[in-house]
Short mmCIF file of C-alpha atoms and ligand atoms in Angstrom, two decimals:
data_model
loop_
_atom_site.label_atom_id
_atom_site.label_comp_id
_atom_site.label_asym_id
_atom_site.label_seq_id
_atom_site.Cartn_x
_atom_site.Cartn_y
_atom_site.Cartn_z
CA MET A 7 -6.09 2.34 20.60
CA ASP A 8 -2.77 1.42 19.29
CA LYS A 9 -0.08 4.14 18.65
CA PHE A 10 3.24 4.12 16.71
CA LYS A 11 6.45 5.34 18.28
CA ILE A 12 9.04 6.28 15.61
CA VAL A 13 12.54 7.56 16.10
CA GLY A 14 13.67 9.59 12.96
CA GLY A 15 16.75 9.77 11.33
CA THR A 16 17.59 6.53 9.68
CA PRO A 17 17.86 6.35 6.01
CA LEU A 18 15.46 3.49 4.64
CA SER A 19 17.49 0.91 2.53
CA GLY A 20 16.19 -2.51 1.12
CA GLU A 21 13.12 -3.83 -0.42
CA MET A 22 9.55 -2.89 0.22
CA PRO A 23 6.89 -5.30 -1.59
CA VAL A 24 3.67 -3.73 -2.39
CA SER A 25 0.39 -5.45 -1.50
CA GLY A 26 -2.59 -5.69 -3.67
CA SER A 27 -4.71 -2.64 -3.95
CA LYS A 28 -7.34 -1.83 -1.29
CA ASN A 29 -9.35 0.41 -3.50
CA SER A 30 -9.39 -2.49 -6.35
CA SER A 31 -10.22 -5.22 -3.70
CA LEU A 32 -13.23 -3.24 -2.29
CA PRO A 33 -15.34 -3.16 -5.58
CA ALA A 34 -14.08 -6.65 -6.63
CA LEU A 35 -15.48 -7.97 -3.47
CA ALA A 36 -18.80 -6.09 -4.04
CA ALA A 37 -18.95 -7.69 -7.56
CA CYS A 38 -18.89 -11.14 -6.01
CA LEU A 39 -22.55 -10.42 -5.01
CA LEU A 40 -23.35 -10.40 -8.75
CA THR A 41 -23.23 -14.14 -9.11
CA ASP A 42 -24.48 -17.21 -7.36
CA GLU A 43 -21.31 -19.01 -8.03
CA PRO A 44 -17.92 -18.74 -6.24
CA VAL A 45 -15.45 -16.13 -6.97
CA THR A 46 -11.75 -16.37 -6.07
CA LEU A 47 -9.64 -13.31 -5.65
CA HIS A 48 -5.86 -13.31 -5.16
CA ARG A 49 -3.87 -10.50 -3.53
CA VAL A 50 -6.57 -8.98 -1.38
CA PRO A 51 -4.74 -7.16 1.30
CA ARG A 52 -5.53 -8.01 4.94
CA VAL A 53 -6.49 -4.48 5.94
CA LYS A 54 -9.31 -3.31 8.16
CA ASP A 55 -11.39 -1.79 5.26
CA ILE A 56 -11.34 -5.24 3.60
CA ALA A 57 -12.51 -6.93 6.67
CA THR A 58 -15.41 -4.53 6.78
CA MET A 59 -16.50 -5.04 3.33
CA GLU A 60 -16.32 -8.90 3.92
CA SER A 61 -18.71 -8.40 6.90
CA LEU A 62 -20.93 -6.56 4.71
CA LEU A 63 -21.06 -9.47 2.14
CA GLU A 64 -21.59 -11.82 4.90
CA TYR A 65 -24.48 -9.82 6.34
CA ALA A 66 -26.14 -9.81 2.70
CA GLY A 67 -25.90 -13.61 2.99
CA ALA A 68 -22.58 -14.49 1.18
CA LYS A 69 -19.89 -16.85 2.47
CA VAL A 70 -16.50 -15.46 2.73
CA ALA A 71 -13.39 -17.75 3.32
CA HIS A 72 -9.63 -17.25 3.21
CA HIS A 73 -7.15 -20.13 2.08
CA ASN A 74 -3.40 -19.77 1.30
CA GLY A 75 -3.51 -15.94 0.59
CA LYS A 76 -6.79 -16.29 -1.67
CA THR A 77 -10.15 -14.88 -0.81
CA CYS A 78 -13.31 -16.86 -1.82
CA VAL A 79 -16.62 -15.31 -1.81
CA HIS A 80 -19.81 -17.48 -2.56
CA ALA A 81 -23.11 -15.43 -2.70
CA ARG A 82 -25.25 -18.48 -3.43
CA THR A 83 -28.27 -16.64 -2.12
CA LEU A 84 -28.82 -12.99 -0.98
CA ASP A 85 -31.15 -13.14 1.98
CA ARG A 86 -30.69 -9.72 3.18
CA PRO A 87 -29.68 -7.37 0.56
CA GLU A 88 -28.77 -4.46 3.07
CA ALA A 89 -25.81 -2.56 4.49
CA PRO A 90 -26.42 -1.41 7.98
CA TYR A 91 -25.43 2.02 9.40
CA ASP A 92 -23.10 0.61 11.80
CA VAL A 93 -20.84 -0.78 9.15
CA VAL A 94 -21.33 2.14 6.58
CA LYS A 95 -20.28 4.65 9.18
CA THR A 96 -16.79 3.18 9.45
CA MET A 97 -16.19 2.93 5.74
CA ARG A 98 -17.93 5.06 2.99
CA ALA A 99 -17.06 2.65 0.22
CA SER A 100 -19.92 0.54 1.61
CA SER A 101 -22.11 2.31 -0.93
CA LEU A 102 -20.34 0.14 -3.41
CA VAL A 103 -22.87 -2.66 -2.53
CA LEU A 104 -25.77 -0.71 -3.60
CA GLY A 105 -25.32 -1.32 -7.48
CA PRO A 106 -24.65 -5.06 -7.36
CA LEU A 107 -27.48 -5.74 -4.68
CA VAL A 108 -30.13 -4.01 -6.62
CA ALA A 109 -28.88 -5.75 -9.91
CA ARG A 110 -28.93 -9.16 -8.53
CA ALA A 111 -31.63 -9.16 -5.70
CA GLY A 112 -33.81 -6.41 -7.29
CA ARG A 113 -33.88 -4.33 -4.09
CA ALA A 114 -31.21 -2.86 -1.75
CA ARG A 115 -31.28 -1.02 1.47
CA VAL A 116 -28.01 0.81 2.09
CA SER A 117 -27.44 3.28 4.93
CA MET A 118 -26.20 6.77 3.77
CA PRO A 119 -22.82 7.46 4.50
CA GLY A 120 -22.34 10.68 6.50
CA GLY A 121 -19.44 13.06 5.85
CA CYS A 122 -16.05 12.13 7.04
CA ALA A 123 -12.56 13.85 7.81
CA ILE A 124 -11.67 14.48 4.31
CA GLY A 125 -15.09 15.97 3.06
CA ALA A 126 -18.80 15.48 2.71
CA ARG A 127 -18.63 12.46 0.30
CA PRO A 128 -22.20 12.47 -0.85
CA ILE A 129 -23.51 9.44 -3.07
CA ASN A 130 -26.06 11.64 -5.26
CA MET A 131 -24.33 10.75 -8.36
CA HIS A 132 -24.45 6.99 -7.64
CA VAL A 133 -28.21 7.37 -6.86
CA ALA A 134 -29.08 9.44 -10.01
CA ALA A 135 -27.02 7.03 -12.24
CA LEU A 136 -28.85 3.92 -10.88
CA GLU A 137 -32.25 5.75 -11.43
CA LYS A 138 -31.38 6.01 -15.05
CA LEU A 139 -30.82 2.27 -15.10
CA GLY A 140 -34.63 2.06 -13.93
CA ALA A 141 -34.24 1.53 -10.34
CA THR A 142 -36.73 3.31 -8.01
CA ILE A 143 -34.95 5.08 -5.24
CA GLU A 144 -36.18 6.56 -2.02
CA GLN A 145 -34.01 8.22 0.68
CA ALA A 146 -35.50 8.01 4.19
CA TYR A 147 -34.53 7.45 7.78
CA GLY A 148 -30.84 7.55 6.91
CA TYR A 149 -30.98 4.78 4.07
CA VAL A 150 -31.22 4.56 0.55
CA GLU A 151 -33.78 2.16 -0.54
CA ALA A 152 -33.62 1.02 -4.20
CA GLN A 153 -36.10 -1.23 -5.99
CA ALA A 154 -35.90 -2.95 -9.37
CA PRO A 155 -38.16 -5.90 -9.14
CA ASP A 156 -38.22 -6.55 -12.81
CA GLY A 157 -34.64 -5.83 -13.25
CA LEU A 158 -32.48 -2.91 -14.38
CA ARG A 159 -32.48 -1.64 -17.89
CA GLY A 160 -29.70 0.05 -19.82
CA GLY A 161 -29.43 3.67 -20.12
CA ASN A 162 -27.14 6.67 -20.98
CA ILE A 163 -25.21 8.08 -17.95
CA HIS A 164 -23.03 11.24 -17.83
CA PHE A 165 -21.26 12.00 -14.62
CA ASP A 166 -21.30 15.75 -13.74
CA ARG A 167 -17.87 15.13 -12.26
CA ILE A 168 -15.61 12.20 -12.18
CA THR A 169 -16.65 9.65 -9.34
CA VAL A 170 -14.61 6.44 -8.89
CA THR A 171 -16.89 4.47 -6.67
CA GLY A 172 -19.80 5.91 -8.55
CA THR A 173 -18.35 4.75 -11.75
CA GLU A 174 -17.74 1.35 -10.06
CA ASP A 175 -21.07 1.01 -8.71
CA VAL A 176 -22.87 1.95 -11.92
CA LEU A 177 -20.68 -0.33 -13.71
CA MET A 178 -21.55 -3.26 -11.58
CA ALA A 179 -25.33 -2.51 -11.79
CA ALA A 180 -25.12 -2.12 -15.63
CA VAL A 181 -23.41 -5.63 -16.49
CA LEU A 182 -26.91 -7.22 -15.42
CA ALA A 183 -29.17 -4.62 -16.89
CA LYS A 184 -31.17 -5.26 -19.99
CA GLY A 185 -29.46 -3.77 -23.10
CA GLU A 186 -26.90 -1.35 -23.54
CA THR A 187 -25.51 1.23 -20.97
CA VAL A 188 -23.06 3.94 -21.91
CA ILE A 189 -21.27 5.69 -18.86
CA GLY A 190 -19.78 8.96 -20.00
CA ASN A 191 -17.30 10.92 -17.93
CA ALA A 192 -16.29 7.90 -16.21
CA ALA A 193 -13.30 7.51 -13.94
CA ARG A 194 -10.19 6.30 -15.67
CA GLU A 195 -8.63 5.08 -12.40
CA PRO A 196 -6.77 1.63 -12.63
CA GLU A 197 -9.11 0.30 -10.15
CA VAL A 198 -12.00 0.83 -12.61
CA GLU A 199 -10.13 -1.17 -15.23
CA ASP A 200 -9.46 -3.92 -12.75
CA LEU A 201 -12.90 -4.23 -11.62
CA ALA A 202 -14.06 -4.45 -15.32
CA ASN A 203 -11.58 -7.06 -15.91
CA LEU A 204 -13.01 -9.23 -13.05
CA LEU A 205 -16.47 -8.45 -14.45
CA ILE A 206 -15.42 -9.58 -18.04
CA ALA A 207 -13.88 -12.94 -16.31
CA MET A 208 -17.39 -13.30 -15.01
CA GLY A 209 -19.06 -13.22 -18.09
CA ALA A 210 -19.78 -9.41 -18.51
CA ASN A 211 -19.57 -7.57 -21.87
CA ILE A 212 -17.70 -4.21 -21.16
CA GLU A 213 -15.78 -1.99 -23.47
CA GLY A 214 -13.90 1.09 -22.75
CA ALA A 215 -12.80 0.66 -19.18
CA GLY A 216 -9.97 2.80 -18.36
CA THR A 217 -11.30 5.53 -20.74
CA SER A 218 -13.86 8.08 -20.08
CA THR A 219 -16.59 6.35 -21.94
CA ILE A 220 -17.39 2.90 -20.95
CA LYS A 221 -19.94 0.61 -22.85
CA VAL A 222 -21.69 -2.34 -21.46
CA GLN A 223 -23.98 -4.73 -22.96
CA GLY A 224 -26.11 -6.47 -20.14
CA VAL A 225 -26.19 -10.13 -19.75
CA GLU A 226 -28.68 -12.28 -17.99
CA LYS A 227 -26.29 -14.01 -15.56
CA LEU A 228 -22.76 -14.01 -14.59
CA HIS A 229 -20.64 -16.64 -13.41
CA GLY A 230 -17.68 -17.66 -10.88
CA ALA A 231 -14.19 -16.38 -11.93
CA GLU A 232 -10.67 -16.26 -10.67
CA HIS A 233 -8.98 -12.78 -10.63
CA THR A 234 -5.66 -11.14 -9.16
CA ILE A 235 -5.97 -7.69 -7.92
CA ILE A 236 -3.48 -5.03 -9.19
CA PRO A 237 -0.69 -3.74 -6.88
CA ASP A 238 -1.65 -0.83 -4.64
CA ARG A 239 -0.62 2.43 -6.38
CA ILE A 240 -1.11 4.49 -3.26
CA GLU A 241 0.86 2.08 -1.15
CA ALA A 242 3.71 2.20 -3.78
CA GLY A 243 3.66 5.98 -3.95
CA THR A 244 3.94 6.13 -0.06
CA PHE A 245 6.97 3.98 0.02
CA LEU A 246 8.55 5.83 -2.72
CA LEU A 247 8.10 9.07 -0.65
CA ALA A 248 9.29 7.22 2.30
CA GLY A 249 12.44 6.48 0.66
CA ALA A 250 12.95 9.81 -0.47
CA ILE A 251 12.06 11.83 2.82
CA SER A 252 14.27 9.61 4.75
CA HIS A 253 17.21 10.15 2.32
CA GLY A 254 17.33 6.48 1.69
CA ASP A 255 17.92 3.97 -1.13
CA LEU A 256 14.81 1.89 -1.32
CA ILE A 257 13.49 -0.78 -3.90
CA VAL A 258 9.66 -0.64 -4.14
CA SER A 259 8.78 -4.07 -5.64
CA ASP A 260 5.67 -5.79 -7.07
CA CYS A 261 4.29 -2.45 -8.26
CA ASN A 262 3.00 -1.15 -11.44
CA PRO A 263 5.30 1.98 -12.11
CA GLU A 264 2.83 3.13 -14.84
CA HIS A 265 0.13 3.57 -12.09
CA VAL A 266 2.47 6.00 -10.28
CA ALA A 267 3.78 8.02 -13.15
CA ALA A 268 2.45 11.36 -11.94
CA LEU A 269 4.12 11.08 -8.74
CA VAL A 270 7.56 9.80 -10.15
CA VAL A 271 7.89 12.71 -12.51
CA LYS A 272 7.18 15.06 -9.55
CA MET A 273 9.91 13.23 -7.49
CA GLN A 274 12.32 13.40 -10.41
CA GLN A 275 11.81 17.09 -10.93
CA ALA A 276 12.25 17.75 -7.05
CA GLY A 277 15.56 16.02 -7.16
CA ALA A 278 15.05 12.41 -6.25
CA GLU A 279 16.48 9.77 -8.50
CA VAL A 280 13.80 7.34 -9.35
CA ASP A 281 14.41 4.38 -11.91
CA GLN A 282 12.83 1.24 -12.93
CA PRO A 283 15.30 -1.53 -12.99
CA GLN A 284 12.50 -4.25 -13.68
CA ALA A 285 8.98 -3.91 -15.19
CA ASP A 286 7.39 -4.13 -11.69
CA VAL A 287 10.19 -2.55 -9.61
CA LEU A 288 11.05 1.02 -8.92
CA ARG A 289 14.25 2.19 -7.15
CA VAL A 290 14.25 5.59 -5.36
CA ARG A 291 17.33 7.36 -4.18
CA CYS A 292 17.33 10.84 -2.55
CA ALA A 293 20.45 12.04 -0.70
CA GLY A 294 19.11 15.26 0.79
CA ARG A 295 16.27 17.74 0.86
CA PRO A 296 14.26 18.03 -2.22
CA LYS A 297 13.56 21.30 -4.22
CA ALA A 298 10.18 22.82 -3.58
CA LEU A 299 7.71 21.97 -6.34
CA ASP A 300 4.05 22.84 -6.77
CA MET A 301 1.51 20.20 -7.24
CA LYS A 302 -2.25 20.02 -7.76
CA THR A 303 -4.29 16.85 -7.26
CA GLU A 304 -6.32 15.49 -10.19
CA GLU A 305 -8.35 12.52 -11.23
CA TYR A 306 -6.31 9.71 -12.77
CA PRO A 307 -3.87 9.85 -14.59
CA GLY A 308 -3.14 13.29 -12.80
CA PHE A 309 -1.54 13.43 -9.22
CA ALA A 310 -3.58 11.31 -6.85
CA THR A 311 -5.33 12.92 -3.99
CA ASP A 312 -4.52 9.89 -1.92
CA LEU A 313 -0.83 10.86 -2.12
CA GLN A 314 -1.32 14.49 -1.46
CA ALA A 315 -0.74 14.09 2.47
CA GLN A 316 2.42 12.16 2.03
CA TYR A 317 3.98 14.49 -0.83
CA LEU A 318 2.97 17.51 1.38
CA ALA A 319 5.22 15.90 4.19
CA TRP A 320 8.05 15.51 1.77
CA MET A 321 7.62 19.22 0.82
CA ALA A 322 7.58 20.27 4.31
CA THR A 323 11.46 19.32 4.14
CA ALA A 324 12.11 21.00 0.80
CA HIS A 325 14.34 23.84 -0.09
CA GLY A 326 11.95 26.60 -0.84
CA ILE A 327 8.15 27.21 -0.91
CA SER A 328 5.67 24.96 -2.68
CA PHE A 329 1.92 25.40 -3.23
CA ILE A 330 -0.14 22.28 -2.94
CA THR A 331 -3.56 22.54 -4.47
CA GLU A 332 -6.38 19.77 -3.34
CA THR A 333 -9.08 19.91 -6.07
CA ILE A 334 -10.87 16.47 -5.24
CA PHE A 335 -11.90 16.90 -1.70
CA GLU A 336 -12.87 19.93 0.17
CA ASN A 337 -11.22 19.19 3.64
CA ARG A 338 -8.24 17.26 2.88
CA PHE A 339 -5.57 19.08 4.92
CA MET A 340 -6.22 17.58 8.39
CA HIS A 341 -2.76 16.39 8.47
CA VAL A 342 -1.36 20.07 8.15
CA GLN A 343 -1.90 21.03 11.81
CA GLU A 344 -0.05 17.83 13.10
CA LEU A 345 2.77 18.46 10.71
CA VAL A 346 3.02 22.14 12.04
CA ARG A 347 3.25 20.52 15.60
CA MET A 348 6.41 18.69 14.19
CA GLY A 349 7.92 21.97 13.03
CA ALA A 350 6.56 22.26 9.65
CA ASN A 351 5.96 25.80 8.13
CA ILE A 352 2.50 25.48 6.28
CA ARG A 353 -0.39 27.90 5.78
CA ILE A 354 -3.71 26.83 4.39
CA GLU A 355 -5.58 29.12 2.14
CA GLY A 356 -8.80 27.61 0.90
CA ARG A 357 -7.89 24.65 -1.09
CA GLN A 358 -4.33 25.46 -1.12
CA ALA A 359 -1.53 24.69 1.28
CA ILE A 360 1.49 26.87 1.17
CA VAL A 361 4.51 25.11 2.32
CA ALA A 362 7.79 26.60 3.43
CA GLY A 363 10.24 23.81 3.55
CA GLU A 364 12.35 23.51 6.95
CA ASP A 365 15.50 21.81 7.23
CA LEU A 366 14.50 20.35 10.45
CA LEU A 367 11.28 18.51 11.50
CA MET A 368 10.95 17.56 15.26
CA GLY A 369 9.34 14.49 16.77
CA ALA A 370 6.27 15.33 18.63
CA GLN A 371 2.99 13.60 19.70
CA VAL A 372 0.48 13.81 16.97
CA ILE A 373 -2.90 12.37 16.03
CA ALA A 374 -3.86 10.70 12.91
CA SER A 375 -7.13 11.98 11.33
CA ASP A 376 -7.76 9.72 8.41
CA LEU A 377 -5.88 7.18 6.32
CA ARG A 378 -3.58 9.08 4.08
CA ALA A 379 -3.01 11.85 6.82
CA SER A 380 -1.64 9.03 9.16
CA ALA A 381 0.76 7.97 6.36
CA SER A 382 1.98 11.50 6.03
CA LEU A 383 2.69 11.64 9.62
CA VAL A 384 4.61 8.47 9.49
CA LEU A 385 6.73 9.96 6.62
CA ALA A 386 7.40 13.14 8.54
CA ALA A 387 8.31 10.96 11.67
CA LEU A 388 10.98 9.04 9.72
CA VAL A 389 13.05 12.17 8.97
CA ALA A 390 12.10 14.12 12.21
CA ARG A 391 14.62 14.62 14.99
CA GLY A 392 13.89 12.55 17.91
CA GLN A 393 10.78 10.66 18.94
CA THR A 394 7.30 10.87 17.42
CA ILE A 395 4.18 9.33 18.95
CA ILE A 396 1.27 8.88 16.55
CA ASP A 397 -2.05 8.18 18.05
CA ARG A 398 -5.05 6.72 16.46
CA VAL A 399 -3.16 4.55 13.94
CA TYR A 400 -6.41 2.59 13.37
CA HIS A 401 -6.74 4.95 10.58
CA ILE A 402 -3.69 3.63 9.08
CA ASP A 403 -4.65 -0.04 9.51
CA ARG A 404 -7.70 0.59 7.34
CA GLY A 405 -5.47 0.71 4.30
CA TYR A 406 -1.87 -0.16 4.78
CA GLU A 407 -0.87 -3.91 5.29
CA ARG A 408 1.44 -4.54 8.21
CA ILE A 409 2.96 -0.99 7.54
CA GLU A 410 5.17 -0.95 10.70
CA GLU A 411 6.67 -4.34 9.81
CA LYS A 412 7.50 -3.27 6.20
CA LEU A 413 9.05 -0.07 7.27
CA ALA A 414 11.00 -1.87 10.20
CA ALA A 415 12.38 -4.35 7.61
CA VAL A 416 14.04 -1.57 5.66
CA GLY A 417 15.70 0.05 8.69
CA ALA A 418 12.89 2.27 10.37
CA ASN A 419 12.81 2.50 14.07
CA ILE A 420 9.20 2.12 14.41
CA GLN A 421 7.03 0.18 17.08
CA ARG A 422 3.50 -0.35 17.57
CA VAL A 423 2.49 0.36 21.10
CA GLN A 424 -0.66 -1.32 22.21
CA GLN A 425 -2.52 0.81 24.51
CA THR A 426 -3.59 -0.99 27.80
CA MET A 427 -6.43 0.34 29.63
CA ARG A 428 -6.02 1.80 32.91
CA ALA A 429 -8.16 0.13 35.77
CA GLY A 430 -11.21 2.64 36.32
CA ALA A 431 -10.49 4.62 33.23
CA ASP A 432 -13.41 6.13 31.14
CA VAL A 433 -13.99 3.99 28.14
N1 EPU B 13 -18.79 13.20 -5.18
C1 EPU B 13 -20.11 13.89 -5.25
N2 EPU B 13 -21.30 12.92 -5.35
C2 EPU B 13 -21.01 11.59 -5.61
C3 EPU B 13 -19.89 10.95 -5.41
C4 EPU B 13 -18.63 11.78 -5.45
O1 EPU B 13 -20.34 15.11 -4.93
O2 EPU B 13 -22.05 10.97 -5.72
C5 EPU B 13 -17.65 14.02 -4.84
C6 EPU B 13 -17.02 13.59 -3.60
O3 EPU B 13 -17.40 14.36 -2.60
C7 EPU B 13 -15.65 14.30 -4.29
C8 EPU B 13 -15.59 13.90 -5.80
O4 EPU B 13 -16.83 13.80 -6.04
O5 EPU B 13 -15.33 15.74 -3.78
C9 EPU B 13 -14.70 12.64 -5.95
O6 EPU B 13 -15.08 11.53 -5.19
P1 EPU B 13 -15.20 10.08 -5.65
O7 EPU B 13 -16.55 9.65 -5.73
O8 EPU B 13 -14.16 9.92 -6.75
O9 EPU B 13 -14.35 9.28 -4.38
P2 EPU B 13 -14.84 7.91 -3.78
O10 EPU B 13 -15.25 7.10 -5.02
O11 EPU B 13 -15.57 8.12 -2.60
C10 EPU B 13 -12.48 6.94 -4.10
C11 EPU B 13 -11.47 6.23 -3.24
C12 EPU B 13 -10.85 7.42 -2.39
C13 EPU B 13 -10.18 8.38 -3.33
C14 EPU B 13 -11.25 8.94 -4.33
C15 EPU B 13 -10.54 9.81 -5.37
C16 EPU B 13 -12.30 4.03 -2.89
C17 EPU B 13 -12.90 3.14 -2.05
N3 EPU B 13 -12.05 5.37 -2.40
O12 EPU B 13 -13.34 7.52 -3.25
O13 EPU B 13 -9.68 6.74 -1.62
O14 EPU B 13 -9.51 9.46 -2.46
O15 EPU B 13 -11.76 7.82 -4.93
O16 EPU B 13 -9.60 9.29 -6.00
O17 EPU B 13 -12.03 3.76 -4.10
C18 EPU B 13 -8.46 6.39 0.33
O18 EPU B 13 -8.24 5.18 -0.28
O19 EPU B 13 -7.81 6.99 1.25
C19 EPU B 13 -9.63 7.21 -0.28
C20 EPU B 13 -10.08 8.10 0.42
#
């Protein structure tokens, strides 16, 4: 297992380009299962979760190829419309293939995801929505088995609470269902809109993506298409916070500033200077410690839960006390105990972290527990005195493309240390 060795104290300066969005690419790849023609995607990031999704497509029978930065998927036939446990257990977003497989193949067998470090993460709302579209679903032996031998039919769906991949899953199923589907209380995340744009390019008839009501008129068949994935807003936000926490002057390029507006407002209120020199560029400057500022995670366009851990690391260095409330996942404070080992002063009370800013964080040996938690430890390490060793960085490799190279290029003292196994060690 690789580790990161980071020596803190260098203000970052220079340019950090943002990669394509992981959370847009995952449903986009799943959408490729909806047609027997080739689909070409640009700007799919080369991260572990994407490789996992590609292996699921191949398992089902699709061919996946990479040429000059493009990802080409051709699902001519789907011989095995299944997602096995071994793959699903490493990535909960695997449930995104449920909708497309049952819509195209008339049946799907997808392992049920278990809990994970950030919460229970059930898929009950995906299942109920697909039943509304006429699928017969059984859950047994750890698998969800969906059948719709005569195809799906349109229906009215209203999600009890907002679910991002649930909205995406049912949207992909609805595009091939007979008649009209209306999805109420739909997720408004930019990734949902990006998926809808790909589906429209493939011949789907969709209105309202990006709002809380999406209308779909089913079509008989979809065709091949070419599509460019949107910039990763969580990576962009992580970089902005890296610039601020390190007291640097950083250009974050190839991003969509509108998608990180909630974070930028908070950063400005807390004392960072963030401006937009170009349509797809943000510049962040922050000479010292921020002012403590409360934050509550919300669905888009609110403050993203995927940036909570990184923002909390910044607040751990603030003047004053901030209250950070997590409303989306029930257990997304695993980074807190590790930050405390680095000298942060944080108390958890239910869904709230009470963060008393410290003027000094100290390097320590810490363990990454999930993708965004690992990013928060990297940020804390950038400003901490001395050396931090972060173990289990495979979590960060799931969603950030070459993060240590991008950080080193703007001055961070960061190294990946490959763990060599001792002879005779337990494995
Ligand atoms: N939920 C249910 N039942 C369901 C689905 C969701 O109870 O059937 C609950 C969840 O347990 C959670 C809430 O609803 O408490 C919202 O979950 P949502 O379904 O929106 O999350 P997701 O679709 O599984 C996506 C992202 C996450 C991101 C969340 C929230 C992808 C692949 N994943 O997950 O990203 O945190 O939306 O914005 O798009 C990450 O990238 O690190 C990550 C975890």
